[in-house]
Short mmCIF file of C-alpha atoms in Angstrom, two decimals:
data_model
loop_
_atom_site.label_atom_id
_atom_site.label_comp_id
_atom_site.label_asym_id
_atom_site.label_seq_id
_atom_site.Cartn_x
_atom_site.Cartn_y
_atom_site.Cartn_z
CA SER A 1 -6.03 3.06 -15.80
CA LEU A 2 -5.97 2.09 -19.32
CA ALA A 3 -4.39 -1.33 -18.74
CA CYS A 4 -7.40 -2.40 -16.76
CA CYS A 5 -9.65 -1.24 -18.91
CA CYS A 6 -8.60 -3.06 -21.63
CA TYR A 7 -9.05 -6.26 -19.45
CA ILE A 8 -12.90 -6.20 -21.08
CA LEU A 9 -11.24 -7.59 -24.03
CA VAL A 10 -9.65 -10.76 -22.26
CA PRO A 11 -12.88 -12.97 -21.97
CA LEU A 12 -13.69 -12.51 -25.91
CA SER A 13 -11.35 -15.76 -26.63
CA ALA A 14 -9.42 -18.16 -24.27
CA SER A 15 -6.61 -17.65 -26.88
CA LEU A 16 -5.98 -14.20 -25.38
CA TYR A 17 -4.83 -15.15 -22.01
CA TRP A 18 -1.44 -13.78 -22.87
CA LEU A 19 -3.16 -10.77 -23.03
CA GLY A 20 -4.30 -10.97 -19.65
CA GLY A 21 -0.52 -11.66 -18.83
CA LEU A 22 0.70 -8.69 -20.52
CA LEU A 23 -1.74 -6.52 -19.03
CA ILE A 24 -0.61 -7.34 -15.45
CA ILE A 25 2.78 -6.58 -16.37
CA VAL A 26 1.54 -3.46 -17.28
CA CYS A 27 -0.66 -2.45 -14.31
CA HIS A 28 1.84 -3.73 -11.57
CA THR A 29 4.86 -1.31 -13.22
CA ALA A 30 2.34 1.37 -13.37
CA LEU A 31 0.81 1.47 -10.21
CA GLY A 32 4.40 0.76 -8.49
CA VAL A 33 5.68 4.19 -10.24
CA SER A 34 2.59 5.93 -9.55
CA VAL A 35 3.00 4.79 -5.85
CA VAL A 36 6.57 5.74 -5.70
CA PHE A 37 6.13 9.25 -6.89
CA TYR A 38 2.84 9.36 -4.36
CA ASN A 39 4.86 8.33 -1.47
CA SER A 40 7.49 11.14 -2.31
CA TYR A 41 5.25 14.01 -1.56
CA LEU A 42 4.70 12.42 1.82
CA PRO A 43 7.93 13.99 3.75
CA LEU A 44 7.23 17.35 1.78
CA MET A 45 4.09 17.54 2.81
CA VAL A 46 5.13 16.86 6.61
CA ASP A 47 7.90 19.51 6.31
CA ASP A 48 5.05 22.08 5.23
CA ALA A 49 3.04 21.19 8.07
CA PRO A 50 2.13 24.45 10.10
CA GLU A 51 2.90 22.33 13.58
CA VAL A 52 6.40 21.11 12.03
CA ARG A 53 7.12 24.59 10.60
CA ALA A 54 6.51 26.16 14.03
CA ALA A 55 8.36 23.49 15.85
CA ALA A 56 11.42 23.54 13.84
CA ALA A 57 11.12 27.89 14.11
CA ALA A 58 11.00 26.97 17.73
CA CYS A 59 14.32 24.46 17.55
CA ALA A 60 16.00 26.79 15.50
CA ALA A 61 15.53 29.96 18.39
CA GLY A 62 16.42 27.48 21.05
CA GLU A 63 13.10 27.70 22.50
CA VAL A 64 12.64 23.57 22.34
CA SER A 65 15.39 20.80 21.87
CA ASP A 66 15.79 18.67 18.79
CA ASP A 67 14.00 15.62 20.15
CA GLU A 68 11.11 17.67 20.77
CA ALA A 69 10.94 19.22 17.29
CA ARG A 70 11.68 15.68 15.78
CA ALA A 71 8.77 14.25 17.73
CA VAL A 72 6.22 16.49 16.36
CA ALA A 73 7.46 15.93 12.87
CA GLU A 74 7.37 12.23 13.42
CA ARG A 75 3.76 12.75 14.88
CA VAL A 76 2.68 14.87 11.74
CA GLY A 77 4.21 12.47 9.34
CA SER A 78 2.06 9.34 11.58
CA GLU A 79 -0.92 10.97 10.99
CA TYR A 80 -0.61 12.21 7.48
CA SER A 81 0.69 8.63 6.24
CA SER A 82 -2.50 6.70 8.49
CA ARG A 83 -4.57 9.18 6.92
CA GLY A 84 -3.79 8.77 3.28
CA GLN A 85 -3.84 4.96 3.51
CA MET A 86 -7.09 5.06 5.38
CA TRP A 87 -8.86 7.08 2.45
CA GLY A 88 -7.08 4.92 -0.10
CA TYR A 89 -8.36 1.85 1.15
CA ILE A 90 -12.11 3.52 1.66
CA GLY A 91 -11.73 4.61 -1.92
CA GLY A 92 -11.00 0.90 -2.82
CA THR A 93 -13.92 -0.46 -0.89
CA ALA A 94 -16.04 2.09 -2.88
CA CYS A 95 -14.71 0.99 -6.09
CA ILE A 96 -15.06 -3.04 -5.22
CA LEU A 97 -18.53 -2.20 -4.12
CA ALA A 98 -19.53 -0.13 -7.03
CA SER A 99 -18.14 -3.15 -9.36
CA SER A 100 -19.72 -5.66 -7.57
CA VAL A 101 -23.40 -4.07 -7.70
CA LEU A 102 -22.55 -3.40 -11.55
CA VAL A 103 -21.48 -6.94 -12.25
CA THR A 104 -24.23 -8.68 -10.21
CA ALA A 105 -26.84 -6.53 -11.77
CA LEU A 106 -25.11 -7.82 -15.53
CA SER A 107 -25.41 -10.99 -14.30
CA VAL A 108 -28.72 -11.08 -13.23
CA LEU A 109 -30.38 -8.67 -16.27
CA THR A 110 -28.07 -10.32 -19.21
CA GLY A 111 -27.12 -13.59 -17.86
CA ILE A 112 -23.66 -12.86 -19.42
CA SER A 113 -20.57 -15.73 -17.98
CA GLY A 114 -18.48 -15.18 -14.84
CA ASN A 115 -15.30 -14.36 -16.88
CA TRP A 116 -17.01 -11.64 -18.35
CA ALA A 117 -18.39 -10.39 -15.43
CA LEU A 118 -14.84 -9.99 -14.36
CA GLY A 119 -13.62 -8.15 -17.12
CA VAL A 120 -16.24 -5.94 -16.79
CA GLY A 121 -15.42 -5.29 -12.79
CA ALA A 122 -11.68 -4.82 -13.91
CA ALA A 123 -12.69 -2.26 -16.60
CA LEU A 124 -14.94 -0.33 -13.95
CA SER A 125 -11.74 -0.39 -11.85
CA GLY A 126 -9.59 1.29 -14.63
CA VAL A 127 -12.35 3.83 -15.02
CA TRP A 128 -12.29 4.63 -11.54
CA TRP A 129 -8.34 5.06 -11.52
CA PHE A 130 -8.71 7.24 -14.64
CA VAL A 131 -11.07 9.25 -12.95
CA ALA A 132 -9.25 9.93 -9.39
CA SER A 133 -5.74 10.46 -11.32
CA TRP A 134 -6.97 13.58 -13.12
CA PHE A 135 -8.31 14.86 -9.86
CA ALA A 136 -4.83 14.38 -8.34
CA PHE A 137 -3.26 16.11 -11.13
CA ALA A 138 -5.31 19.26 -10.65
CA LYS A 139 -4.79 19.14 -7.15
CA LEU A 140 -1.23 18.22 -6.20
CA PRO A 141 1.25 20.97 -6.95
CA GLU A 142 4.35 20.51 -9.29
CA ARG A 143 7.84 20.07 -7.57
CA PRO A 144 10.17 20.22 -10.47
CA GLY A 145 13.68 18.77 -9.89
CA PRO A 146 17.15 19.86 -11.37
CA PRO A 147 17.26 19.77 -15.16
CA LEU A 148 19.11 16.72 -16.64
CA PRO A 149 22.69 17.11 -17.84
CA GLU A 150 22.95 17.28 -21.85
CA GLY A 151 23.28 13.89 -23.19
CA VAL A 152 22.49 11.97 -20.29
CA ASN A 153 20.93 8.46 -21.20
CA LEU A 154 17.44 8.57 -20.00
CA LEU A 155 16.99 4.82 -19.81
CA TRP A 156 20.12 4.56 -17.03
CA VAL A 157 20.20 7.96 -15.19
CA GLY A 158 18.02 6.97 -12.51
CA TRP A 159 20.05 3.85 -11.86
CA VAL A 160 22.80 5.53 -11.80
CA ARG A 161 21.60 8.10 -9.11
CA MET A 162 20.11 5.49 -7.04
CA GLY A 163 23.57 3.87 -6.97
CA LYS A 164 25.06 7.08 -5.54
CA LEU A 165 22.26 7.50 -3.33
CA ALA A 166 22.78 4.07 -1.96
CA ALA A 167 26.77 5.01 -1.83
CA HIS A 168 25.49 8.22 0.33
CA VAL A 169 23.57 6.62 2.69
CA SER A 170 26.19 3.73 3.34
CA ALA A 171 28.49 6.15 4.05
CA HIS A 172 26.55 8.61 6.20
CA GLN A 173 23.52 6.41 7.56
CA PRO A 174 24.79 2.86 7.85
CA ARG A 175 22.94 2.01 10.99
CA THR A 176 19.46 3.31 10.06
CA VAL A 177 18.81 3.17 6.41
CA ALA A 178 20.25 -0.05 4.91
CA PRO A 179 18.84 -2.11 7.97
CA PHE A 180 15.20 -0.84 7.70
CA LEU A 181 15.50 -1.26 3.82
CA GLY A 182 16.51 -4.86 4.55
CA LEU A 183 13.42 -5.29 6.71
CA PHE A 184 11.22 -3.84 4.67
CA PHE A 185 11.91 -5.65 1.68
CA VAL A 186 10.97 -8.72 3.58
CA PHE A 187 7.99 -7.72 5.85
CA SER A 188 6.82 -5.61 2.70
CA ASP A 189 6.91 -8.87 0.85
CA GLY A 190 5.26 -10.86 3.13
CA TYR A 191 2.06 -9.11 3.48
CA SER A 192 2.00 -8.42 -0.54
CA THR A 193 2.47 -12.21 -0.95
CA ILE A 194 -0.45 -12.80 1.60
CA SER A 195 -2.82 -10.40 -0.37
CA THR A 196 -2.23 -12.16 -3.59
CA VAL A 197 -1.91 -15.83 -2.79
CA ALA A 198 -5.25 -15.37 -0.49
CA ILE A 199 -7.51 -15.09 -3.33
CA LEU A 200 -6.34 -18.23 -5.17
CA PHE A 201 -6.40 -20.03 -1.99
CA ALA A 202 -9.73 -19.46 -1.53
CA LYS A 203 -10.84 -20.20 -4.88
CA ARG A 204 -8.74 -23.23 -5.23
CA GLU A 205 -8.60 -24.99 -2.09
CA LEU A 206 -11.84 -23.78 -0.40
CA CYS A 207 -13.58 -23.60 -3.55
CA MET A 208 -15.11 -20.76 -2.65
CA GLY A 209 -17.27 -18.92 -5.21
CA VAL A 210 -17.54 -15.73 -7.11
CA LEU A 211 -19.62 -13.98 -4.46
CA GLN A 212 -17.57 -15.01 -1.88
CA LEU A 213 -14.25 -13.83 -3.17
CA VAL A 214 -15.90 -10.35 -3.95
CA ALA A 215 -16.87 -10.56 -0.18
CA LEU A 216 -13.77 -11.65 1.07
CA ALA A 217 -12.01 -8.79 -1.41
CA THR A 218 -14.45 -6.03 -0.04
CA LEU A 219 -13.76 -7.01 3.56
CA VAL A 220 -9.94 -6.64 3.74
CA PRO A 221 -9.93 -3.07 2.46
CA LEU A 222 -12.88 -1.98 4.65
CA CYS A 223 -11.23 -3.70 7.68
CA ALA A 224 -7.66 -1.96 6.10
CA ALA A 225 -9.35 1.60 6.63
CA VAL A 226 -10.93 1.08 10.12
CA GLY A 227 -7.55 -0.19 11.20
CA CYS A 228 -5.70 2.95 9.91
CA TYR A 229 -8.14 5.02 12.06
CA LEU A 230 -7.80 2.75 14.92
CA TRP A 231 -3.91 2.75 15.30
CA HIS A 232 -3.88 6.35 14.79
CA ARG A 233 -5.89 7.09 17.62
CA PHE A 234 -3.90 4.00 19.84
CA GLN A 235 -0.82 6.03 19.28
CA THR A 236 -2.18 9.06 20.02
CA ARG A 237 -3.98 7.80 23.28
CA PHE A 238 -1.00 5.79 24.60
CA GLY A 239 1.75 7.64 23.38
CA TRP A 240 3.39 5.01 21.23
CA SER A 241 6.34 5.88 18.49
CA THR A 242 5.87 5.01 15.10
CA LYS A 243 8.18 2.49 15.24
CA GLY A 244 6.61 0.92 18.35
CA VAL A 245 3.43 0.34 16.47
CA LEU A 246 4.73 -0.51 13.17
CA VAL A 247 6.65 -3.52 15.15
CA LEU A 248 3.26 -4.49 16.94
CA ASN A 249 1.21 -4.57 13.65
CA LEU A 250 4.01 -6.91 12.28
CA LEU A 251 4.16 -8.95 14.93
CA LEU A 252 0.17 -9.43 15.18
CA LEU A 253 0.59 -10.14 11.18
CA ALA A 254 2.82 -12.65 11.65
CA PHE A 255 0.45 -14.94 13.63
CA LEU A 256 -1.85 -15.36 10.55
CA PRO A 257 0.53 -17.69 8.44
CA MET A 258 1.17 -19.66 11.97
CA TRP A 259 -2.48 -20.26 12.00
CA GLY A 260 -2.47 -21.83 8.43
CA CYS A 261 0.54 -23.80 9.79
CA ILE A 262 -1.71 -25.43 12.24
CA GLY A 263 -3.85 -26.83 9.15
CA PHE A 264 -0.72 -29.43 8.46
CA PHE A 265 -1.40 -31.35 11.67
CA THR A 266 -5.14 -31.30 11.65
CA ASP A 267 -8.32 -31.31 9.56
CA GLU A 268 -10.63 -29.43 11.99
CA ILE A 269 -9.03 -25.58 11.74
CA GLY A 270 -6.02 -24.47 10.16
CA LEU A 271 -7.77 -22.95 6.84
CA HIS A 272 -9.90 -25.77 5.89
CA LYS A 273 -13.02 -24.07 6.12
CA PRO A 274 -14.52 -20.63 4.28
CA TRP A 275 -15.27 -18.68 7.70
CA GLU A 276 -11.63 -18.92 8.96
CA LEU A 277 -10.43 -16.84 6.01
CA TYR A 278 -13.07 -14.33 6.62
CA VAL A 279 -11.66 -14.17 10.11
CA LEU A 280 -8.22 -13.92 9.28
CA GLY A 281 -8.88 -11.34 6.79
CA VAL A 282 -10.62 -8.80 9.39
CA GLY A 283 -7.21 -9.72 11.38
CA PHE A 284 -5.15 -9.07 8.44
CA GLY A 285 -7.27 -5.66 7.14
CA LEU A 286 -7.13 -4.41 10.60
CA CYS A 287 -3.18 -4.66 10.68
CA LEU A 288 -2.34 -4.47 6.81
CA GLY A 289 -3.16 -0.52 6.29
CA ALA A 290 -1.53 0.35 9.88
CA ALA A 291 1.90 -1.67 8.77
CA GLN A 292 1.89 -0.04 5.57
CA GLY A 293 1.06 4.11 6.52
CA TYR A 294 3.51 3.40 9.92
CA GLY A 295 6.41 1.67 7.60
CA ARG A 296 6.08 4.59 5.00
CA ALA A 297 5.97 7.28 7.69
CA LEU A 298 9.34 5.99 9.42
CA PHE A 299 11.24 5.55 6.64
CA THR A 300 10.21 9.39 5.47
CA GLU A 301 12.17 10.25 8.83
CA LEU A 302 15.35 8.51 7.38
CA ILE A 303 15.16 10.36 3.76
CA PRO A 304 17.80 12.84 3.14
CA ARG A 305 16.16 16.57 1.93
CA GLY A 306 15.83 16.33 -1.87
CA HIS A 307 15.95 12.59 -2.70
CA GLU A 308 12.36 11.88 -1.84
CA ALA A 309 11.46 9.96 -5.12
CA ASP A 310 15.14 8.35 -5.32
CA MET A 311 14.79 6.59 -2.16
CA PHE A 312 11.14 5.41 -2.61
#
């Protein structure tokens, strides 16, 4: 959050381009670490859900089968993960809208340049993150881990634990966790790349203005929130598994770059016009949040108890 706030300094001079790059590194690193520990709460919350505890007790008493108990945990995990993604995207959309209103008002009233406006918008995002973080710190319960051994190197202990966990998983769950991690690396990098490159493509290739880019940046998370809700309703209505919904979302996402490839053979369609990007943005958003939520929910089912943060 503090790094985002510092973006207001970047437009002071073109010679501060290096500061923008440095802040990007800090923001992405901090975001990645926070997401790891945020995701680690999901399996703990699922295990503590009343339905899951009741199903586990019934299974221990022989009243229901293991498959039935796992089905309850899968359903609750999908619901929690989808709702978390949905509210996260709702919050992101609200932040973008608030930033857009502030930036537009400053542009009209003071006539500040586009670079200053973007710096102010980024700083407001940092303030939003800072306030929301304090709410999370106040509400999320602590879960202290085992004490560190004396003389351990803090810079290496994480890598050592991850190596031991990878060896344990390879020995005991070779047909589930390892393939999923490989596939997750591919498809998560795919939709992350689309999210990052789309704005650059819209600005440089389609020459879209700042307001058009803001509209696109607002449209995608808004549709992602709607998609999380609709896909969860779809799963509940038709009884699909978490894996089935995830695979369907990834198949639909695969059509987006295919549409762009059409542009190599014709100048009429294939991401040559701004309206195409808006249409694809709706489709991308409707599948993005669900793919992230169901991918996370499926992964939690494969995590050994007590290794939530390590696995994520």
